[in-house]
mmCIF file of C-alpha atoms and ligand atoms in Angstrom:
data_model
loop_
_atom_site.group_PDB
_atom_site.id
_atom_site.type_symbol
_atom_site.label_atom_id
_atom_site.label_comp_id
_atom_site.label_asym_id
_atom_site.label_seq_id
_atom_site.Cartn_x
_atom_site.Cartn_y
_atom_site.Cartn_z
ATOM 1 C CA UNK A 1 32.181 -134.800 -33.182
ATOM 2 C CA UNK A 2 34.063 -138.263 -33.607
ATOM 3 C CA UNK A 3 35.351 -139.391 -37.057
ATOM 4 C CA UNK A 4 33.458 -140.958 -39.693
ATOM 5 C CA UNK A 5 36.125 -144.245 -39.040
ATOM 6 C CA UNK A 6 35.868 -143.539 -36.043
ATOM 7 C CA UNK A 7 32.289 -143.760 -35.776
ATOM 8 C CA UNK A 8 32.301 -147.441 -37.909
ATOM 9 C CA UNK A 9 34.450 -148.804 -36.000
ATOM 10 C CA UNK A 10 32.344 -148.101 -32.754
ATOM 11 C CA UNK A 11 29.271 -149.239 -34.538
ATOM 12 C CA UNK A 12 31.321 -152.530 -35.709
ATOM 13 C CA UNK A 13 32.330 -153.208 -32.176
ATOM 14 C CA UNK A 14 29.218 -154.232 -31.378
ATOM 15 C CA UNK A 15 26.744 -157.265 -32.518
ATOM 16 C CA UNK A 16 23.021 -158.071 -31.961
ATOM 17 C CA UNK A 17 21.784 -160.745 -29.972
ATOM 18 C CA UNK A 18 21.834 -163.772 -32.156
ATOM 19 C CA UNK A 19 18.561 -165.303 -32.285
ATOM 20 C CA UNK A 20 18.841 -169.125 -33.635
ATOM 21 C CA UNK A 21 15.239 -169.350 -35.725
ATOM 22 C CA UNK A 22 14.779 -173.460 -37.188
ATOM 23 C CA UNK A 23 13.256 -173.331 -40.631
ATOM 24 C CA UNK A 24 12.113 -175.707 -43.253
ATOM 25 C CA UNK A 25 14.899 -176.134 -46.205
ATOM 26 C CA UNK A 26 12.534 -174.748 -48.887
ATOM 27 C CA UNK A 27 13.468 -171.235 -46.801
ATOM 28 C CA UNK A 28 16.842 -171.592 -46.007
ATOM 29 C CA UNK A 29 18.122 -169.515 -49.504
ATOM 30 C CA UNK A 30 20.729 -166.548 -48.814
ATOM 31 C CA UNK A 31 20.261 -167.934 -45.419
ATOM 32 C CA UNK A 32 22.927 -168.378 -42.664
ATOM 33 C CA UNK A 33 23.923 -171.495 -41.134
ATOM 34 C CA UNK A 34 23.822 -172.024 -37.512
ATOM 35 C CA UNK A 35 24.673 -175.673 -37.375
ATOM 36 C CA UNK A 36 27.426 -177.772 -38.408
ATOM 37 C CA UNK A 37 26.240 -180.383 -40.538
ATOM 38 C CA UNK A 38 27.321 -184.441 -40.470
ATOM 39 C CA UNK A 39 26.811 -187.090 -42.937
ATOM 40 C CA UNK A 40 24.183 -189.372 -41.307
ATOM 41 C CA UNK A 41 25.539 -191.854 -44.287
ATOM 42 C CA UNK A 42 28.210 -192.615 -46.299
ATOM 43 C CA UNK A 43 28.047 -190.345 -49.678
ATOM 44 C CA UNK A 44 27.191 -192.248 -52.008
ATOM 45 C CA UNK A 45 25.802 -194.424 -50.161
ATOM 46 C CA UNK A 46 26.802 -198.012 -52.313
ATOM 47 C CA UNK A 47 28.890 -198.311 -55.009
ATOM 48 C CA UNK A 48 26.617 -195.960 -57.646
ATOM 49 C CA UNK A 49 27.314 -197.026 -61.329
ATOM 50 C CA UNK A 50 27.915 -194.043 -63.158
ATOM 51 C CA UNK A 51 26.908 -195.524 -66.686
ATOM 52 C CA UNK A 52 24.310 -197.774 -68.745
ATOM 53 C CA UNK A 53 25.985 -200.894 -69.955
ATOM 54 C CA UNK A 54 27.429 -204.853 -67.983
ATOM 55 C CA UNK A 55 28.816 -204.728 -64.833
ATOM 56 C CA UNK A 56 31.510 -208.015 -64.827
ATOM 57 C CA UNK A 57 33.942 -209.128 -62.868
ATOM 58 C CA UNK A 58 37.154 -207.979 -64.333
ATOM 59 C CA UNK A 59 39.420 -211.474 -63.919
ATOM 60 C CA UNK A 60 37.520 -212.609 -65.795
ATOM 61 C CA UNK A 61 39.069 -210.353 -68.675
ATOM 62 C CA UNK A 62 41.813 -212.857 -68.365
ATOM 63 C CA UNK A 63 40.027 -215.591 -70.409
ATOM 64 C CA UNK A 64 36.978 -213.618 -71.839
ATOM 65 C CA UNK A 65 35.501 -210.912 -73.967
ATOM 66 C CA UNK A 66 32.203 -212.329 -74.127
ATOM 67 C CA UNK A 67 29.757 -212.514 -71.127
ATOM 68 C CA UNK A 68 26.099 -213.749 -70.708
ATOM 69 C CA UNK A 69 23.779 -211.766 -69.875
ATOM 70 C CA UNK A 70 21.796 -212.779 -66.922
ATOM 71 C CA UNK A 71 19.728 -209.505 -65.749
ATOM 72 C CA UNK A 72 18.627 -206.518 -66.062
ATOM 73 C CA UNK A 73 19.407 -204.324 -63.137
ATOM 74 C CA UNK A 74 18.097 -200.420 -62.638
ATOM 75 C CA UNK A 75 19.026 -197.843 -60.607
ATOM 76 C CA UNK A 76 16.892 -197.539 -56.849
ATOM 77 C CA UNK A 77 16.787 -201.858 -57.432
ATOM 78 C CA UNK A 78 17.908 -203.643 -54.148
ATOM 79 C CA UNK A 79 21.566 -204.514 -54.017
ATOM 80 C CA UNK A 80 22.139 -207.969 -56.476
ATOM 81 C CA UNK A 81 25.652 -210.657 -56.969
ATOM 82 C CA UNK A 82 26.539 -211.557 -59.716
ATOM 83 C CA UNK A 83 27.158 -215.376 -60.096
ATOM 84 C CA UNK A 84 30.438 -217.068 -60.889
ATOM 85 C CA UNK A 85 30.916 -217.629 -64.731
ATOM 86 C CA UNK A 86 31.278 -216.096 -67.508
ATOM 87 C CA UNK A 87 28.071 -214.248 -67.416
ATOM 88 C CA UNK A 88 26.922 -210.444 -66.491
ATOM 89 C CA UNK A 89 24.195 -208.571 -65.831
ATOM 90 C CA UNK A 90 23.441 -205.039 -67.744
ATOM 91 C CA UNK A 91 22.536 -202.155 -65.075
ATOM 92 C CA UNK A 92 21.595 -198.292 -64.969
ATOM 93 C CA UNK A 93 23.306 -196.111 -64.322
ATOM 94 C CA UNK A 94 22.104 -194.946 -60.505
ATOM 95 C CA UNK A 95 21.952 -198.700 -59.733
ATOM 96 C CA UNK A 96 23.825 -200.969 -57.118
ATOM 97 C CA UNK A 97 27.035 -202.113 -58.573
ATOM 98 C CA UNK A 98 26.074 -206.357 -58.074
ATOM 99 C CA UNK A 99 28.786 -208.068 -55.214
ATOM 100 C CA UNK A 100 31.181 -210.130 -56.980
ATOM 101 C CA UNK A 101 31.638 -206.818 -59.712
ATOM 102 C CA UNK A 102 33.558 -204.732 -60.041
ATOM 103 C CA UNK A 103 33.372 -203.149 -63.263
ATOM 104 C CA UNK A 104 31.266 -201.941 -65.654
ATOM 105 C CA UNK A 105 31.215 -201.590 -69.418
ATOM 106 C CA UNK A 106 29.656 -199.161 -71.015
ATOM 107 C CA UNK A 107 27.539 -200.139 -74.021
ATOM 108 C CA UNK A 108 29.351 -197.685 -76.111
ATOM 109 C CA UNK A 109 32.337 -200.401 -75.579
ATOM 110 C CA UNK A 110 29.976 -203.562 -76.109
ATOM 111 C CA UNK A 111 27.990 -205.226 -78.380
ATOM 112 C CA UNK A 112 25.254 -207.135 -77.648
ATOM 113 C CA UNK A 113 23.995 -209.919 -79.597
ATOM 114 C CA UNK A 114 21.374 -213.351 -78.321
ATOM 115 C CA UNK A 115 21.801 -212.505 -75.237
ATOM 116 C CA UNK A 116 25.378 -211.858 -75.147
ATOM 117 C CA UNK A 117 27.466 -208.666 -74.523
ATOM 118 C CA UNK A 118 30.578 -208.677 -76.332
ATOM 119 C CA UNK A 119 33.945 -206.061 -75.291
ATOM 120 C CA UNK A 120 34.750 -204.564 -78.776
ATOM 121 C CA UNK A 121 37.600 -202.324 -77.112
ATOM 122 C CA UNK A 122 41.183 -202.496 -76.192
ATOM 123 C CA UNK A 123 40.941 -203.620 -73.282
ATOM 124 C CA UNK A 124 43.755 -200.745 -71.891
ATOM 125 C CA UNK A 125 40.609 -198.512 -73.014
ATOM 126 C CA UNK A 126 38.434 -199.753 -69.836
ATOM 127 C CA UNK A 127 38.089 -198.052 -66.750
ATOM 128 C CA UNK A 128 36.051 -199.116 -63.646
ATOM 129 C CA UNK A 129 32.605 -196.358 -64.787
ATOM 130 C CA UNK A 130 31.592 -197.050 -60.815
ATOM 131 C CA UNK A 131 31.562 -194.569 -57.887
ATOM 132 C CA UNK A 132 32.696 -195.797 -54.568
ATOM 133 C CA UNK A 133 30.437 -195.898 -51.725
ATOM 134 C CA UNK A 134 31.868 -192.972 -48.852
ATOM 135 C CA UNK A 135 34.291 -191.850 -51.150
ATOM 136 C CA UNK A 136 33.339 -187.951 -51.600
ATOM 137 C CA UNK A 137 32.252 -188.160 -47.616
ATOM 138 C CA UNK A 138 32.376 -190.897 -45.026
ATOM 139 C CA UNK A 139 29.167 -191.034 -42.470
ATOM 140 C CA UNK A 140 30.542 -188.837 -39.501
ATOM 141 C CA UNK A 141 32.054 -186.447 -41.462
ATOM 142 C CA UNK A 142 31.763 -182.987 -40.553
ATOM 143 C CA UNK A 143 29.968 -180.966 -44.205
ATOM 144 C CA UNK A 144 28.764 -177.614 -42.951
ATOM 145 C CA UNK A 145 30.015 -175.431 -40.085
ATOM 146 C CA UNK A 146 28.349 -172.185 -38.786
ATOM 147 C CA UNK A 147 28.571 -169.136 -40.913
ATOM 148 C CA UNK A 148 28.327 -170.587 -43.791
ATOM 149 C CA UNK A 149 26.207 -168.739 -46.699
ATOM 150 C CA UNK A 150 22.962 -171.324 -47.850
ATOM 151 C CA UNK A 151 23.789 -171.577 -51.840
ATOM 152 C CA UNK A 152 22.085 -174.132 -53.906
ATOM 153 C CA UNK A 153 24.643 -176.291 -53.574
ATOM 154 C CA UNK A 154 24.569 -176.155 -50.349
ATOM 155 C CA UNK A 155 20.738 -176.807 -50.352
ATOM 156 C CA UNK A 156 22.259 -180.531 -52.198
ATOM 157 C CA UNK A 157 23.999 -180.808 -48.950
ATOM 158 C CA UNK A 158 21.766 -180.550 -46.191
ATOM 159 C CA UNK A 159 18.862 -181.950 -48.570
ATOM 160 C CA UNK A 160 21.154 -185.389 -48.319
ATOM 161 C CA UNK A 161 21.866 -184.926 -45.333
ATOM 162 C CA UNK A 162 17.936 -184.804 -44.808
ATOM 163 C CA UNK A 163 17.741 -182.181 -42.904
ATOM 164 C CA UNK A 164 14.254 -181.421 -43.748
ATOM 165 C CA UNK A 165 14.600 -178.538 -41.151
ATOM 166 C CA UNK A 166 17.759 -176.758 -40.547
ATOM 167 C CA UNK A 167 18.714 -174.077 -37.969
ATOM 168 C CA UNK A 168 20.207 -171.226 -39.282
ATOM 169 C CA UNK A 169 20.094 -167.074 -37.841
ATOM 170 C CA UNK A 170 17.387 -165.176 -36.914
ATOM 171 C CA UNK A 171 16.755 -162.463 -39.490
ATOM 172 C CA UNK A 172 17.111 -159.379 -37.199
ATOM 173 C CA UNK A 173 13.502 -157.571 -36.315
ATOM 174 C CA UNK A 174 14.046 -153.931 -37.407
ATOM 175 C CA UNK A 175 12.042 -150.923 -37.049
ATOM 176 C CA UNK A 176 11.532 -148.157 -39.195
ATOM 177 C CA UNK A 177 10.345 -144.776 -37.456
ATOM 178 C CA UNK A 178 10.115 -141.464 -38.701
ATOM 179 C CA UNK A 179 8.908 -138.709 -37.927
ATOM 180 C CA UNK A 180 8.177 -135.223 -38.703
ATOM 181 C CA UNK A 181 4.507 -133.391 -38.384
ATOM 182 C CA UNK A 182 4.891 -132.663 -42.284
ATOM 183 C CA UNK A 183 4.786 -135.833 -43.470
ATOM 184 C CA UNK A 184 2.104 -137.721 -44.902
ATOM 185 C CA UNK A 185 1.666 -141.618 -46.441
ATOM 186 C CA UNK A 186 3.164 -141.776 -50.607
ATOM 187 C CA UNK A 187 -1.488 -142.148 -51.502
ATOM 188 C CA UNK A 188 -1.906 -138.917 -50.553
ATOM 189 C CA UNK A 189 -1.909 -135.386 -51.814
ATOM 190 C CA UNK A 190 -0.019 -133.777 -50.162
ATOM 191 C CA UNK A 191 -1.489 -129.402 -49.175
ATOM 192 C CA UNK A 192 0.828 -127.244 -49.587
ATOM 193 C CA UNK A 193 2.973 -127.282 -46.352
ATOM 194 C CA UNK A 194 3.315 -130.390 -46.295
ATOM 195 C CA UNK A 195 5.758 -133.799 -47.775
ATOM 196 C CA UNK A 196 5.222 -137.469 -49.285
ATOM 197 C CA UNK A 197 6.904 -139.773 -46.525
ATOM 198 C CA UNK A 198 9.783 -141.097 -48.910
ATOM 199 C CA UNK A 199 12.654 -142.145 -46.777
ATOM 200 C CA UNK A 200 10.052 -144.636 -44.660
ATOM 201 C CA UNK A 201 9.649 -146.590 -47.655
ATOM 202 C CA UNK A 202 13.455 -146.179 -49.138
ATOM 203 C CA UNK A 203 14.793 -147.108 -45.929
ATOM 204 C CA UNK A 204 12.975 -150.788 -46.114
ATOM 205 C CA UNK A 205 13.216 -151.605 -49.359
ATOM 206 C CA UNK A 206 17.176 -150.961 -49.166
ATOM 207 C CA UNK A 207 17.805 -152.910 -45.815
ATOM 208 C CA UNK A 208 15.370 -155.893 -48.393
ATOM 209 C CA UNK A 209 17.755 -155.696 -50.712
ATOM 210 C CA UNK A 210 20.523 -157.057 -48.390
ATOM 211 C CA UNK A 211 18.388 -159.542 -47.541
ATOM 212 C CA UNK A 212 17.320 -157.720 -43.937
ATOM 213 C CA UNK A 213 13.464 -158.422 -44.195
ATOM 214 C CA UNK A 214 12.200 -158.085 -40.922
ATOM 215 C CA UNK A 215 11.272 -154.381 -41.339
ATOM 216 C CA UNK A 216 8.398 -152.345 -39.880
ATOM 217 C CA UNK A 217 7.396 -149.019 -40.718
ATOM 218 C CA UNK A 218 6.311 -145.735 -38.245
ATOM 219 C CA UNK A 219 5.688 -142.582 -38.378
ATOM 220 C CA UNK A 220 5.031 -140.225 -35.511
ATOM 221 C CA UNK A 221 4.702 -136.572 -35.512
ATOM 222 C CA UNK A 222 7.200 -134.331 -33.357
ATOM 223 C CA UNK A 223 5.530 -134.684 -30.208
ATOM 224 C CA UNK A 224 7.341 -135.961 -27.439
ATOM 225 C CA UNK A 225 4.812 -137.941 -25.757
ATOM 226 C CA UNK A 226 3.743 -139.725 -28.871
ATOM 227 C CA UNK A 227 7.628 -140.209 -29.938
ATOM 228 C CA UNK A 228 8.023 -141.949 -25.805
ATOM 229 C CA UNK A 229 5.241 -144.282 -26.326
ATOM 230 C CA UNK A 230 5.931 -145.458 -29.772
ATOM 231 C CA UNK A 231 9.537 -145.742 -28.769
ATOM 232 C CA UNK A 232 9.680 -147.200 -26.274
ATOM 233 C CA UNK A 233 7.308 -149.901 -27.584
ATOM 234 C CA UNK A 234 9.289 -150.878 -30.446
ATOM 235 C CA UNK A 235 12.386 -151.216 -28.002
ATOM 236 C CA UNK A 236 10.800 -153.766 -26.292
ATOM 237 C CA UNK A 237 10.402 -156.185 -29.289
ATOM 238 C CA UNK A 238 12.876 -154.871 -32.062
ATOM 239 C CA UNK A 239 16.713 -155.352 -32.439
ATOM 240 C CA UNK A 240 17.401 -152.583 -34.161
ATOM 241 C CA UNK A 241 15.435 -149.189 -34.035
ATOM 242 C CA UNK A 242 15.683 -146.591 -36.768
ATOM 243 C CA UNK A 243 14.903 -143.399 -36.378
ATOM 244 C CA UNK A 244 14.166 -140.315 -39.201
ATOM 245 C CA UNK A 245 14.618 -136.886 -38.817
ATOM 246 C CA UNK A 246 14.396 -134.977 -35.507
ATOM 247 C CA UNK A 247 17.768 -135.709 -34.310
ATOM 248 C CA UNK A 248 19.596 -131.974 -35.574
ATOM 249 C CA UNK A 249 19.358 -129.121 -33.684
ATOM 250 C CA UNK A 250 15.881 -127.614 -34.360
ATOM 251 C CA UNK A 251 13.543 -126.564 -31.528
ATOM 252 C CA UNK A 252 11.514 -130.240 -32.417
ATOM 253 C CA UNK A 253 14.373 -132.349 -33.061
ATOM 254 C CA UNK A 254 13.448 -134.641 -29.595
ATOM 255 C CA UNK A 255 14.840 -137.511 -31.038
ATOM 256 C CA UNK A 256 17.729 -137.310 -28.427
ATOM 257 C CA UNK A 257 16.210 -136.078 -25.362
ATOM 258 C CA UNK A 258 13.516 -138.690 -25.945
ATOM 259 C CA UNK A 259 16.100 -141.734 -26.619
ATOM 260 C CA UNK A 260 17.873 -140.632 -23.075
ATOM 261 C CA UNK A 261 13.719 -140.285 -21.258
ATOM 262 C CA UNK A 262 13.588 -144.320 -22.891
ATOM 263 C CA UNK A 263 16.944 -145.124 -21.278
ATOM 264 C CA UNK A 264 18.596 -145.417 -24.614
ATOM 265 C CA UNK A 265 22.535 -144.733 -23.870
ATOM 266 C CA UNK A 266 24.439 -142.811 -26.750
ATOM 267 C CA UNK A 267 27.399 -144.109 -28.137
ATOM 268 C CA UNK A 268 28.252 -141.381 -30.202
ATOM 269 C CA UNK A 269 25.885 -138.587 -31.676
ATOM 270 C CA UNK A 270 27.560 -135.803 -34.915
ATOM 271 C CA UNK A 271 29.939 -137.422 -36.962
ATOM 272 C CA UNK A 272 32.453 -135.330 -39.322
ATOM 273 C CA UNK A 273 30.546 -136.178 -41.991
ATOM 274 C CA UNK A 274 28.430 -134.825 -44.962
ATOM 275 C CA UNK A 275 25.663 -135.846 -45.472
ATOM 276 C CA UNK A 276 24.990 -136.722 -42.336
ATOM 277 C CA UNK A 277 26.478 -134.738 -39.360
ATOM 278 C CA UNK A 278 24.230 -135.151 -36.702
ATOM 279 C CA UNK A 279 23.222 -138.927 -37.020
ATOM 280 C CA UNK A 280 23.342 -140.639 -33.579
ATOM 281 C CA UNK A 281 23.748 -144.112 -32.009
ATOM 282 C CA UNK A 282 23.104 -146.092 -29.109
ATOM 283 C CA UNK A 283 21.459 -148.862 -27.183
ATOM 284 C CA UNK A 284 19.062 -150.170 -24.463
ATOM 285 C CA UNK A 285 20.917 -152.053 -21.704
ATOM 286 C CA UNK A 286 19.217 -155.340 -23.279
ATOM 287 C CA UNK A 287 21.521 -154.581 -26.875
ATOM 288 C CA UNK A 288 18.455 -153.219 -28.395
ATOM 289 C CA UNK A 289 20.557 -150.636 -31.450
ATOM 290 C CA UNK A 290 19.412 -147.553 -32.158
ATOM 291 C CA UNK A 291 20.420 -144.992 -35.077
ATOM 292 C CA UNK A 292 18.723 -141.596 -35.259
ATOM 293 C CA UNK A 293 19.363 -140.618 -38.995
ATOM 294 C CA UNK A 294 18.991 -137.301 -40.306
ATOM 295 C CA UNK A 295 15.830 -136.801 -42.073
ATOM 296 C CA UNK A 296 17.095 -135.603 -45.394
ATOM 297 C CA UNK A 297 16.456 -138.507 -47.854
ATOM 298 C CA UNK A 298 20.362 -138.476 -48.775
ATOM 299 C CA UNK A 299 21.501 -138.655 -45.844
ATOM 300 C CA UNK A 300 19.455 -141.153 -44.227
ATOM 301 C CA UNK A 301 20.260 -143.568 -47.065
ATOM 302 C CA UNK A 302 23.473 -143.130 -47.444
ATOM 303 C CA UNK A 303 23.957 -142.886 -43.224
ATOM 304 C CA UNK A 304 21.974 -146.262 -43.835
ATOM 305 C CA UNK A 305 23.919 -148.207 -46.124
ATOM 306 C CA UNK A 306 27.130 -146.525 -44.477
ATOM 307 C CA UNK A 307 26.260 -147.878 -40.928
ATOM 308 C CA UNK A 308 23.267 -149.628 -40.207
ATOM 309 C CA UNK A 309 23.677 -152.097 -43.377
ATOM 310 C CA UNK A 310 27.630 -153.478 -41.846
ATOM 311 C CA UNK A 311 25.776 -154.076 -38.252
ATOM 312 C CA UNK A 312 22.877 -156.224 -39.632
ATOM 313 C CA UNK A 313 25.816 -158.368 -41.714
ATOM 314 C CA UNK A 314 28.307 -158.811 -39.245
ATOM 315 C CA UNK A 315 25.630 -160.002 -36.724
ATOM 316 C CA UNK A 316 24.162 -162.733 -39.047
ATOM 317 C CA UNK A 317 26.880 -163.284 -40.967
ATOM 318 C CA UNK A 318 29.504 -163.079 -37.312
ATOM 319 C CA UNK A 319 32.309 -161.122 -40.186
ATOM 320 C CA UNK A 320 32.963 -157.577 -41.386
ATOM 321 C CA UNK A 321 33.205 -157.381 -45.554
ATOM 322 C CA UNK A 322 36.049 -155.513 -47.017
ATOM 323 C CA UNK A 323 34.184 -152.692 -49.294
ATOM 324 C CA UNK A 324 35.234 -152.811 -53.191
ATOM 325 C CA UNK A 325 37.488 -149.685 -54.296
ATOM 326 C CA UNK A 326 36.833 -147.704 -57.710
ATOM 327 C CA UNK A 327 38.308 -145.090 -59.025
ATOM 328 C CA UNK A 328 37.083 -142.057 -59.697
ATOM 329 C CA UNK A 329 36.165 -140.968 -63.410
ATOM 330 C CA UNK A 330 36.858 -137.256 -62.642
ATOM 331 C CA UNK A 331 38.280 -134.957 -59.960
ATOM 332 C CA UNK A 332 35.793 -133.836 -56.505
ATOM 333 C CA UNK A 333 36.074 -130.657 -55.412
ATOM 334 C CA UNK A 334 35.412 -131.226 -51.737
ATOM 335 C CA UNK A 335 37.182 -128.700 -48.896
ATOM 336 C CA UNK A 336 35.661 -129.011 -45.849
ATOM 337 C CA UNK A 337 37.101 -130.821 -43.198
ATOM 338 C CA UNK A 338 34.102 -134.176 -43.524
ATOM 339 C CA UNK A 339 34.196 -137.309 -45.111
ATOM 340 C CA UNK A 340 32.110 -136.466 -47.963
ATOM 341 C CA UNK A 341 29.870 -139.416 -49.454
ATOM 342 C CA UNK A 342 29.515 -138.328 -53.406
ATOM 343 C CA UNK A 343 27.117 -140.433 -55.379
ATOM 344 C CA UNK A 344 28.848 -142.330 -58.114
ATOM 345 C CA UNK A 345 27.588 -144.666 -60.825
ATOM 346 C CA UNK A 346 29.635 -147.630 -61.512
ATOM 347 C CA UNK A 347 31.027 -149.556 -64.140
ATOM 348 C CA UNK A 348 33.681 -152.323 -64.663
ATOM 349 C CA UNK A 349 36.080 -151.974 -67.397
ATOM 350 C CA UNK A 350 38.346 -154.269 -67.571
ATOM 351 C CA UNK A 351 37.964 -156.215 -64.242
ATOM 352 C CA UNK A 352 38.278 -152.052 -62.287
ATOM 353 C CA UNK A 353 35.414 -150.572 -61.108
ATOM 354 C CA UNK A 354 34.988 -146.890 -62.371
ATOM 355 C CA UNK A 355 33.091 -144.239 -60.427
ATOM 356 C CA UNK A 356 31.419 -141.369 -61.719
ATOM 357 C CA UNK A 357 30.709 -138.753 -59.512
ATOM 358 C CA UNK A 358 27.009 -137.113 -59.358
ATOM 359 C CA UNK A 359 26.207 -133.657 -58.205
ATOM 360 C CA UNK A 360 23.201 -132.058 -56.828
ATOM 361 C CA UNK A 361 21.429 -129.722 -54.230
ATOM 362 C CA UNK A 362 22.462 -131.658 -51.387
ATOM 363 C CA UNK A 363 20.934 -134.181 -49.062
ATOM 364 C CA UNK A 364 17.545 -132.870 -49.512
ATOM 365 C CA UNK A 365 17.945 -134.102 -53.425
ATOM 366 C CA UNK A 366 17.035 -137.410 -53.383
ATOM 367 C CA UNK A 367 16.534 -136.599 -57.185
ATOM 368 C CA UNK A 368 20.430 -136.647 -57.897
ATOM 369 C CA UNK A 369 20.818 -140.391 -56.999
ATOM 370 C CA UNK A 370 18.304 -141.849 -59.519
ATOM 371 C CA UNK A 371 21.487 -143.337 -61.266
ATOM 372 C CA UNK A 372 24.091 -143.185 -58.311
ATOM 373 C CA UNK A 373 24.843 -146.916 -57.618
ATOM 374 C CA UNK A 374 26.314 -146.522 -54.536
ATOM 375 C CA UNK A 375 29.027 -143.801 -53.697
ATOM 376 C CA UNK A 376 32.479 -143.656 -52.821
ATOM 377 C CA UNK A 377 33.765 -142.054 -49.497
ATOM 378 C CA UNK A 378 36.565 -139.480 -49.730
ATOM 379 C CA UNK A 379 38.143 -139.014 -46.692
ATOM 380 C CA UNK A 380 39.379 -135.398 -45.933
ATOM 381 C CA UNK A 381 43.026 -136.123 -45.131
ATOM 382 C CA UNK A 382 43.103 -137.347 -48.861
ATOM 383 C CA UNK A 383 42.093 -134.689 -50.450
ATOM 384 C CA UNK A 384 42.451 -133.342 -53.184
ATOM 385 C CA UNK A 385 40.078 -135.730 -55.506
ATOM 386 C CA UNK A 386 41.859 -135.672 -58.869
ATOM 387 C CA UNK A 387 40.171 -138.483 -61.084
ATOM 388 C CA UNK A 388 41.736 -141.433 -60.823
ATOM 389 C CA UNK A 389 41.905 -141.305 -57.020
ATOM 390 C CA UNK A 390 40.802 -144.842 -55.361
ATOM 391 C CA UNK A 391 38.048 -145.013 -52.640
ATOM 392 C CA UNK A 392 35.534 -147.497 -51.293
ATOM 393 C CA UNK A 393 32.431 -147.381 -52.953
ATOM 394 C CA UNK A 394 29.276 -148.777 -50.366
ATOM 395 C CA UNK A 395 26.881 -149.820 -52.702
ATOM 396 C CA UNK A 396 22.865 -150.338 -52.864
ATOM 397 C CA UNK A 397 21.551 -153.858 -52.371
ATOM 398 C CA UNK A 398 20.948 -155.489 -55.014
ATOM 399 C CA UNK A 399 18.662 -159.118 -54.341
HETATM 400 P P1 AMP B 401 14.753 -133.209 -40.019
HETATM 401 O O1 AMP B 401 15.963 -134.112 -40.080
HETATM 402 O O2 AMP B 401 13.791 -133.311 -39.117
HETATM 403 O O3 AMP B 401 15.462 -131.900 -39.771
HETATM 404 O O4 AMP B 401 14.466 -132.795 -41.599
HETATM 405 C C1 AMP B 401 15.452 -132.561 -42.327
HETATM 406 C C2 AMP B 401 14.421 -132.838 -43.663
HETATM 407 O O5 AMP B 401 14.330 -134.076 -43.897
HETATM 408 C C3 AMP B 401 13.118 -131.761 -44.061
HETATM 409 O O6 AMP B 401 13.050 -131.154 -44.537
HETATM 410 C C4 AMP B 401 12.039 -132.736 -43.473
HETATM 411 O O7 AMP B 401 10.869 -132.647 -44.010
HETATM 412 C C5 AMP B 401 12.907 -133.746 -44.821
HETATM 413 N N1 AMP B 401 12.377 -135.072 -44.316
HETATM 414 C C6 AMP B 401 12.254 -135.229 -42.862
HETATM 415 N N2 AMP B 401 11.476 -136.653 -42.933
HETATM 416 C C7 AMP B 401 11.555 -137.006 -44.144
HETATM 417 C C8 AMP B 401 11.049 -138.173 -44.905
HETATM 418 N N3 AMP B 401 9.906 -139.341 -43.983
HETATM 419 N N4 AMP B 401 10.679 -138.330 -45.931
HETATM 420 C C9 AMP B 401 10.948 -137.452 -46.796
HETATM 421 N N5 AMP B 401 11.649 -136.151 -46.001
HETATM 422 C C10 AMP B 401 11.878 -135.793 -44.761
HETATM 423 MG MG1 MG B 402 11.814 -132.871 -38.668
#
């Protein structure tokens, strides 16, 4: 049996095979960029007028404050040229600054009558009011690097660089395989010896809430041959296989044996933690990773959040996130020599995270997670866990 910290370190040592896919820009929100993006044009692409008003050559201000209006130029019009003389163009925001013009004076600073614009403010107060070509970035500049999480401003950069299609890291392909003869589908009325198959969908939705949307749900009875058949199929087509149930020491807990038969190499089995002591982790030669989570609902959800989510996150983001920390609002009694994941309700008080411990009837009691936002990690060497104890918290996903 290994320590929980060591177990997480072993999981995080690995990374899934990073696959890259090209997808339309409109599907890229929240995805991780897998290519460098360079500017194909200057930004702005031309001297861009920033105010509605007139464009003049500022040298003329030495001799006059009045300018004859020759033309009106709107955004989207080809570049124009201001002729010599005490003349101007009326010009609109977004238009190209005319050649020979170097000052835009906004309507608020003008009086216009009989086709003549007159400046009515102190000349000292005038500013140029145009956005110089290439002043944000020049053609050829590196705009975005690999590993960036795509948010709405990233989309603006991609779109402005003409990226209709974008290379992003593929969402890992995950399969959940629940084992157990006692399980029936959630739409079925269970007989008196059966229970509804709640774990599969719970784990699937937790992964979904972290952005891992490619998760298939599968179920098999406690039968070695059936297990072997479906496991070997899933191992071929998935990046991660998550098993629930059948991983402890019972007579029908075939998972570790069948995994061995399917050539999955064990990296660890059994962790000094509660819930989730029987946790199994291993990989195939071609780097399909396998987690054997205990069947108890609290145990499998907590262990999925603690071990599976970080592996997936590291694999698409390239980094390991630090967990947030929260202060216990009440003491927790736990004296076994195990790392304890205590469900907590989180609140934020003046920037401090507070964790209210929730108690229940053990790892089979999913109902006591109803108000939990996640769990706090309590390591045996840090005991006793008094009110005010500061520990790492793992929260359920949100998206
Ligand atoms: P196991 O890990 O297979 O020994 O299962 C431990 C407990 O969790 C047993 O009481 C199972 O009935 C229950 N259990 C196992 N799998 C599921 C599941 N998919 N959904 C809900 N409960 C389950
Ligand atoms: Mg079972």
